[in-house]
Coordinates of N, CA, C and O and ligand atoms in Angstrom, one line a residue:
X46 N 0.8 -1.2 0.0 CA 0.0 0.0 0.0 C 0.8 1.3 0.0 O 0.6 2.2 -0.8
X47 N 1.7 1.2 0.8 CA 2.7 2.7 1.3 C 3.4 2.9 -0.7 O 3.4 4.1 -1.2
X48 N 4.1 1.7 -1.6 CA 4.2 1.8 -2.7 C 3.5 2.7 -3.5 O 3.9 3.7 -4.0
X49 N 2.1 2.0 -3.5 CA 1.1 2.6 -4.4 C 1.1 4.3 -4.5 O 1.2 5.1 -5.4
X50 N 0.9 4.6 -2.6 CA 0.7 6.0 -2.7 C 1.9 6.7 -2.9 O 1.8 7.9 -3.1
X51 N 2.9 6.3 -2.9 CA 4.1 6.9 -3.3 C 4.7 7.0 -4.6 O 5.7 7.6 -5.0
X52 N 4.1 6.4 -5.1 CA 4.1 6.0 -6.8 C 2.9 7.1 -7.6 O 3.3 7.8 -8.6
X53 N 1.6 7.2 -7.3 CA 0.5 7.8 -7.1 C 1.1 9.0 -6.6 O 0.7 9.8 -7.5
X54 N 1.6 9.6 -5.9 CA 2.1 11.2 -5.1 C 3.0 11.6 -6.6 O 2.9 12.6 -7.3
X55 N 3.9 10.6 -6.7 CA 4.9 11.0 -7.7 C 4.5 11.0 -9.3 O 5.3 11.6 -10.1
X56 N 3.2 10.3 -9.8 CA 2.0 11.0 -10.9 C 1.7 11.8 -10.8 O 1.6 12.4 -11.9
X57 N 1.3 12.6 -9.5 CA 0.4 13.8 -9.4 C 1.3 15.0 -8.8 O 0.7 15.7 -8.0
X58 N 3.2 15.2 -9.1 CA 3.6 16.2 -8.9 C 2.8 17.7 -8.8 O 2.8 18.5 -7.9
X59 N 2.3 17.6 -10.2 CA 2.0 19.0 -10.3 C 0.3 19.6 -9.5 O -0.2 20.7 -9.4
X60 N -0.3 18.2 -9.0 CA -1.5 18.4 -8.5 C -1.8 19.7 -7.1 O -1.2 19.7 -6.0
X61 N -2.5 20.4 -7.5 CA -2.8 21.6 -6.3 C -2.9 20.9 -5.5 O -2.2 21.4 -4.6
X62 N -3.3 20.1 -5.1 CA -3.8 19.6 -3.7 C -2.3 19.1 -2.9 O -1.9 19.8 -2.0
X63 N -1.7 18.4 -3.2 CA -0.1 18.3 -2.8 C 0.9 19.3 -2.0 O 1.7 19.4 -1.2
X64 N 0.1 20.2 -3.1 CA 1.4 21.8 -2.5 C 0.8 22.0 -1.3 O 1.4 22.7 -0.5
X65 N -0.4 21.4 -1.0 CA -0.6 21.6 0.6 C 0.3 21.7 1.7 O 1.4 21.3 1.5
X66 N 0.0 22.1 2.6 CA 1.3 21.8 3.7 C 0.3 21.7 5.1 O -0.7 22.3 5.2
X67 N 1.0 20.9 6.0 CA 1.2 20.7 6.9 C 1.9 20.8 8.0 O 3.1 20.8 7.8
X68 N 1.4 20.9 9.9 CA 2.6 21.5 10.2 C 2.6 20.4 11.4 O 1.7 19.7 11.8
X69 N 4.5 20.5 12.0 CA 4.8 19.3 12.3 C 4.8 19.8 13.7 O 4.9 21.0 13.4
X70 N 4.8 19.9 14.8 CA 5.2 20.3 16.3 C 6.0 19.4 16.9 O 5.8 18.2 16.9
X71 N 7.0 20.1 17.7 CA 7.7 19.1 18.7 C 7.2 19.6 20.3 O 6.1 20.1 20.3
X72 N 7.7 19.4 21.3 CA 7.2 19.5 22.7 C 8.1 20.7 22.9 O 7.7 21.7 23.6
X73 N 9.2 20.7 22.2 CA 10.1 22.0 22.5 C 9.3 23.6 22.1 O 9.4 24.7 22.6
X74 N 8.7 23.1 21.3 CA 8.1 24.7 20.7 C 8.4 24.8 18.8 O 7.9 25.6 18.0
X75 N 9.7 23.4 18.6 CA 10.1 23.4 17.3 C 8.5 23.2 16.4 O 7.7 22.4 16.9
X76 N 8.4 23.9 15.2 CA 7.5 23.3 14.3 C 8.1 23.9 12.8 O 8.5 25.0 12.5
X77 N 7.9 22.5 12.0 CA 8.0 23.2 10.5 C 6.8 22.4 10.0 O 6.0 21.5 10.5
X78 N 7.0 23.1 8.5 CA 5.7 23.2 7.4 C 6.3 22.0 6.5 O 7.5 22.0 6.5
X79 N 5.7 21.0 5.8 CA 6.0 19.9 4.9 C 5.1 19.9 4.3 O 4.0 20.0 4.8
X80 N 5.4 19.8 3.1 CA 4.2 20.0 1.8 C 4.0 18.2 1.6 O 4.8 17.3 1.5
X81 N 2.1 18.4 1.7 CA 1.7 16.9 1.1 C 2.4 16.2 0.1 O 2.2 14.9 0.1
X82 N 3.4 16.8 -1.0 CA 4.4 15.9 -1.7 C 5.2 15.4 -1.3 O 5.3 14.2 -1.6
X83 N 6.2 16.1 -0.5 CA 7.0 16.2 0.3 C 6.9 15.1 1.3 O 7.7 14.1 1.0
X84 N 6.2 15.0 2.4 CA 5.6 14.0 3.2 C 5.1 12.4 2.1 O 5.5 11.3 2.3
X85 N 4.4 12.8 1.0 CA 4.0 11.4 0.6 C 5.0 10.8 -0.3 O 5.5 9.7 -0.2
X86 N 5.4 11.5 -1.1 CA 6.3 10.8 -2.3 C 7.6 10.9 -1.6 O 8.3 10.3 -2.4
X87 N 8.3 11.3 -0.7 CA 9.4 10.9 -0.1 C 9.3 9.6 0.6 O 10.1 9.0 1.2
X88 N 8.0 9.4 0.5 CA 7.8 7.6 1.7 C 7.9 8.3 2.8 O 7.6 7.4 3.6
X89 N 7.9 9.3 3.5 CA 8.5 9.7 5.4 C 7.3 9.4 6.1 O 7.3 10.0 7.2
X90 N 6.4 8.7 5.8 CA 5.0 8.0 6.4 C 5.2 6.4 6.9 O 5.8 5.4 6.5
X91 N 4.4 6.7 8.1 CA 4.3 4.9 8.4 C 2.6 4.6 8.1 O 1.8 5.6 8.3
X92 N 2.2 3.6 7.8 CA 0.8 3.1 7.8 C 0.1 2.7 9.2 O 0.5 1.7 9.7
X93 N -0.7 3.5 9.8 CA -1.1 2.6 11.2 C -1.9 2.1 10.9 O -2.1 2.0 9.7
X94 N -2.7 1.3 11.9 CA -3.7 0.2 12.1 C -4.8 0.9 11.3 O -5.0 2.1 11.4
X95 N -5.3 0.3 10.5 CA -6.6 0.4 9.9 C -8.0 -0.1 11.1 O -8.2 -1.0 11.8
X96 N -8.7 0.9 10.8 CA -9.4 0.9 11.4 C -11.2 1.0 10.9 O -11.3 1.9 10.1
X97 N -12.3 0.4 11.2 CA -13.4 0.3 10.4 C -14.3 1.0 10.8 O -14.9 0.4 11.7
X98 N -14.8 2.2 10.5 CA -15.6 3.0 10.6 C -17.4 3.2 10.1 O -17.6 3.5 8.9
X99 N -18.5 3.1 10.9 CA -19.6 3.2 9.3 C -19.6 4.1 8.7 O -19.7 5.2 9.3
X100 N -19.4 4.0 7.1 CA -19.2 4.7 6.2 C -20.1 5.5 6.6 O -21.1 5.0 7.1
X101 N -20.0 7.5 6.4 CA -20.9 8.4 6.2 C -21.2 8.6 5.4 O -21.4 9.8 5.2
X102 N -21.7 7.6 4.1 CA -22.2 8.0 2.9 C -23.7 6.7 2.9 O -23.8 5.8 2.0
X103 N -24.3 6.9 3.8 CA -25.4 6.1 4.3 C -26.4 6.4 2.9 O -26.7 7.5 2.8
X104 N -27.1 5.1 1.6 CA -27.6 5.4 1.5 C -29.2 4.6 0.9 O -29.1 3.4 1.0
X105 N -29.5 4.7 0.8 CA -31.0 3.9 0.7 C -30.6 2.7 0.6 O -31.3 2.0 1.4
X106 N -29.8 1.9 0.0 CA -29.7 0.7 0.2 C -28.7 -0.3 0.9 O -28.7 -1.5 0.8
X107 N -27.8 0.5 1.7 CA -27.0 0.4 2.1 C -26.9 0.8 3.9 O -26.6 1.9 4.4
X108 N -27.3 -0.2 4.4 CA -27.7 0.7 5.8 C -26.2 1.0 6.9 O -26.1 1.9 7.7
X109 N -25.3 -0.1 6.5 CA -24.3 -0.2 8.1 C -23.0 -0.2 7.3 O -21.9 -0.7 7.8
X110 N -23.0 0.4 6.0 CA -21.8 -0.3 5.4 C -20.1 0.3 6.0 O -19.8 1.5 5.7
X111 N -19.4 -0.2 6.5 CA -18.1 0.1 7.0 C -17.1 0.2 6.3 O -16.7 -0.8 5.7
X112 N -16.4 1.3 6.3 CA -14.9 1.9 5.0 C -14.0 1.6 6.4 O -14.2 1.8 7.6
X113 N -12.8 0.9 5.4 CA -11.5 1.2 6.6 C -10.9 2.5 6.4 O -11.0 3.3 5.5
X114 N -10.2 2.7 7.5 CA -9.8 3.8 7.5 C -8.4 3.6 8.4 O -8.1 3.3 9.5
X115 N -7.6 4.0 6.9 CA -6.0 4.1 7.8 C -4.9 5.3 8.3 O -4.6 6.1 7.4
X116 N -4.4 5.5 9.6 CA -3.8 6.9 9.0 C -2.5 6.7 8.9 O -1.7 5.9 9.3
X117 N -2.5 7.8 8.4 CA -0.8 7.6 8.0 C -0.4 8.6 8.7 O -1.1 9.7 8.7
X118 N 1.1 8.3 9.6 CA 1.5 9.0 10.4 C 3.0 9.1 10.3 O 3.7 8.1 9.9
X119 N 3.6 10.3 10.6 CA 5.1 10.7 10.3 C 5.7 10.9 11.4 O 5.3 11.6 12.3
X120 N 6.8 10.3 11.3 CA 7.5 10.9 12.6 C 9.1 11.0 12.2 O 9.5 10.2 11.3
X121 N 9.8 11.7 12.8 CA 10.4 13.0 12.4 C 11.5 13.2 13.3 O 11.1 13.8 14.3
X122 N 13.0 12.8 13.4 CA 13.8 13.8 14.6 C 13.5 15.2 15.0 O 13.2 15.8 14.0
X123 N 13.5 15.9 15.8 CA 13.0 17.3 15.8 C 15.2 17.5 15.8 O 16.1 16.8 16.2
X124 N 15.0 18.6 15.3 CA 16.2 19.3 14.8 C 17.0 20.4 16.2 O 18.0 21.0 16.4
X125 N 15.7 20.3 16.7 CA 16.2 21.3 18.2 C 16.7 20.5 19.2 O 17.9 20.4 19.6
X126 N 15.7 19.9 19.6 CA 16.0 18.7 20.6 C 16.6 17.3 20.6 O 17.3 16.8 21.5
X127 N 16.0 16.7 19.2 CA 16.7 15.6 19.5 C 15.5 14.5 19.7 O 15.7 13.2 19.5
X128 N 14.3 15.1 20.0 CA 12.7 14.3 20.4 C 12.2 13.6 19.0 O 12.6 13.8 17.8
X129 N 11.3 12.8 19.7 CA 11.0 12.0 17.9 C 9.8 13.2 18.2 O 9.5 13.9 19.2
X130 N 9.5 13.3 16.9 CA 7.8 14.5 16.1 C 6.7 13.1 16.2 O 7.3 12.3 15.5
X131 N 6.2 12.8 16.5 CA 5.4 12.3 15.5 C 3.7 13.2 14.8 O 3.1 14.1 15.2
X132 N 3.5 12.6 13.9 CA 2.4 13.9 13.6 C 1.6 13.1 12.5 O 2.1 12.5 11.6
X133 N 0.2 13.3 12.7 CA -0.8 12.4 12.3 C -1.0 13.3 11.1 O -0.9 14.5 11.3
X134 N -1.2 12.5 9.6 CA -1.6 13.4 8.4 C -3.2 13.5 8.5 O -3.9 12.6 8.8
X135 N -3.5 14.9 8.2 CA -4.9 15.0 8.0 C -5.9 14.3 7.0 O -7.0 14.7 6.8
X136 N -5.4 13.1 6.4 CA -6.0 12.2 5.4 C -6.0 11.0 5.8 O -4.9 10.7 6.4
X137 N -7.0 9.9 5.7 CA -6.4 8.4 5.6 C -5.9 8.6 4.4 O -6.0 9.5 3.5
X138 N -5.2 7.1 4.5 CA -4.5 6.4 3.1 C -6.0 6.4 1.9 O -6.0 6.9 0.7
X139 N -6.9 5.7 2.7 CA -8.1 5.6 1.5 C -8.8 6.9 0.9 O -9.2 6.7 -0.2
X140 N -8.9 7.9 1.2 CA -9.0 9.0 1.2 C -8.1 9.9 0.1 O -8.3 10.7 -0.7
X141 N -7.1 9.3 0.4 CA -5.9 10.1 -0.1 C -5.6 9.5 -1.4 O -5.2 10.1 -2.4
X142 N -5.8 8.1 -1.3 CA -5.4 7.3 -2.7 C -7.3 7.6 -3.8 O -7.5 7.2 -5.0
X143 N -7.7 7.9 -3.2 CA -9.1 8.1 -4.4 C -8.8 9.3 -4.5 O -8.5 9.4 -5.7
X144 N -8.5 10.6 -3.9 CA -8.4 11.5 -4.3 C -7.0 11.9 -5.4 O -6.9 12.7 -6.3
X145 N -6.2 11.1 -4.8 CA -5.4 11.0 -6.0 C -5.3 10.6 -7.4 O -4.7 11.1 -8.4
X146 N -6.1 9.5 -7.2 CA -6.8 8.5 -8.8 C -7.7 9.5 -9.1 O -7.9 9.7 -10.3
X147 N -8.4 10.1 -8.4 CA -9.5 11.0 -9.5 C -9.0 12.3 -10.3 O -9.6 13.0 -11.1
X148 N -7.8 12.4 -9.8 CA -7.5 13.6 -10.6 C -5.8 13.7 -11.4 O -4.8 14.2 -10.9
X149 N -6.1 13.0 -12.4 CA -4.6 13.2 -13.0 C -4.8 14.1 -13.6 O -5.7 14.7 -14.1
X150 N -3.0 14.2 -13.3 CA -2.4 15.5 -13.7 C -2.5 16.0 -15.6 O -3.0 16.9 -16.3
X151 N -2.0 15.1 -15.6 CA -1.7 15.5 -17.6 C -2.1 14.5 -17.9 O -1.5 13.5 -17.3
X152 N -3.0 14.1 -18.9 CA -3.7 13.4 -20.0 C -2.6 12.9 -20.0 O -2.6 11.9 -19.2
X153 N -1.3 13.3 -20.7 CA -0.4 12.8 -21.4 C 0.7 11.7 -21.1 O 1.3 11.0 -21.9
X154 N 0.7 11.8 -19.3 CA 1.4 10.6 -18.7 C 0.8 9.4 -18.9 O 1.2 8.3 -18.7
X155 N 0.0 9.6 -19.3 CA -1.4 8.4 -19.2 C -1.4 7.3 -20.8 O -2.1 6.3 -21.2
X156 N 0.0 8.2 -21.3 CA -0.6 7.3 -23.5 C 0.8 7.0 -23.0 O 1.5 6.3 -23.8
Ligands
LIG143 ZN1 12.2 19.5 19.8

């Protein structure tokens, strides 16, 4: 799985959503900014426990249906102290990998 989205991050260089950024905190007061590319297509992610949620897309025929849901989490030397970061991405993996398949970048990677 961690392949795919890193494979998938590095399709979708030029995608707006990527240039996102995120911010990391340590206990010291240290924090920096890592752009969603940066974070996914470097691999600097671990996969945690998946976890089964009922889907919030409840609909007429479908009454209890359950999506997993995994997060992916980074953790980080902090550069001040020396403490591990760790720091939860604001996406699951499933989340992240549809949102990625739904929007390619250039037609043209694609022939
Ligand atoms: Zn620190």
């Amino acid at each position: 799985m961690k392949e795919i989205l890193i494979s998938l991050s590095k399709k979708n260089k030029n995608n707006k959503f990527l240039k996102n950024k995120f911010e990391i905190k340590c206990k010291c007061g240290y924090s920096e900014n890592v752009t969603y590319y940066d974070f996914l297509a470097g691999g600097r992610f671990d996969l945690g426990q998946p976890a089964a949620i009922i889907s919030p897309f409840i609909s007429e025929y479908v009454y209890d249906e359950t999506i997993n849901v995994t997060p992916l989490t980074l953790s980080k030397e902090c550069p001040v102290c020396g403490e591990k970061m760790i720091a939860v991405f604001p996406l699951s993996l499933e989340n992240l990998i549809s949102i990625l398949q739904s929007q390619p970048p250039d037609p043209q990677m694609y022939v």
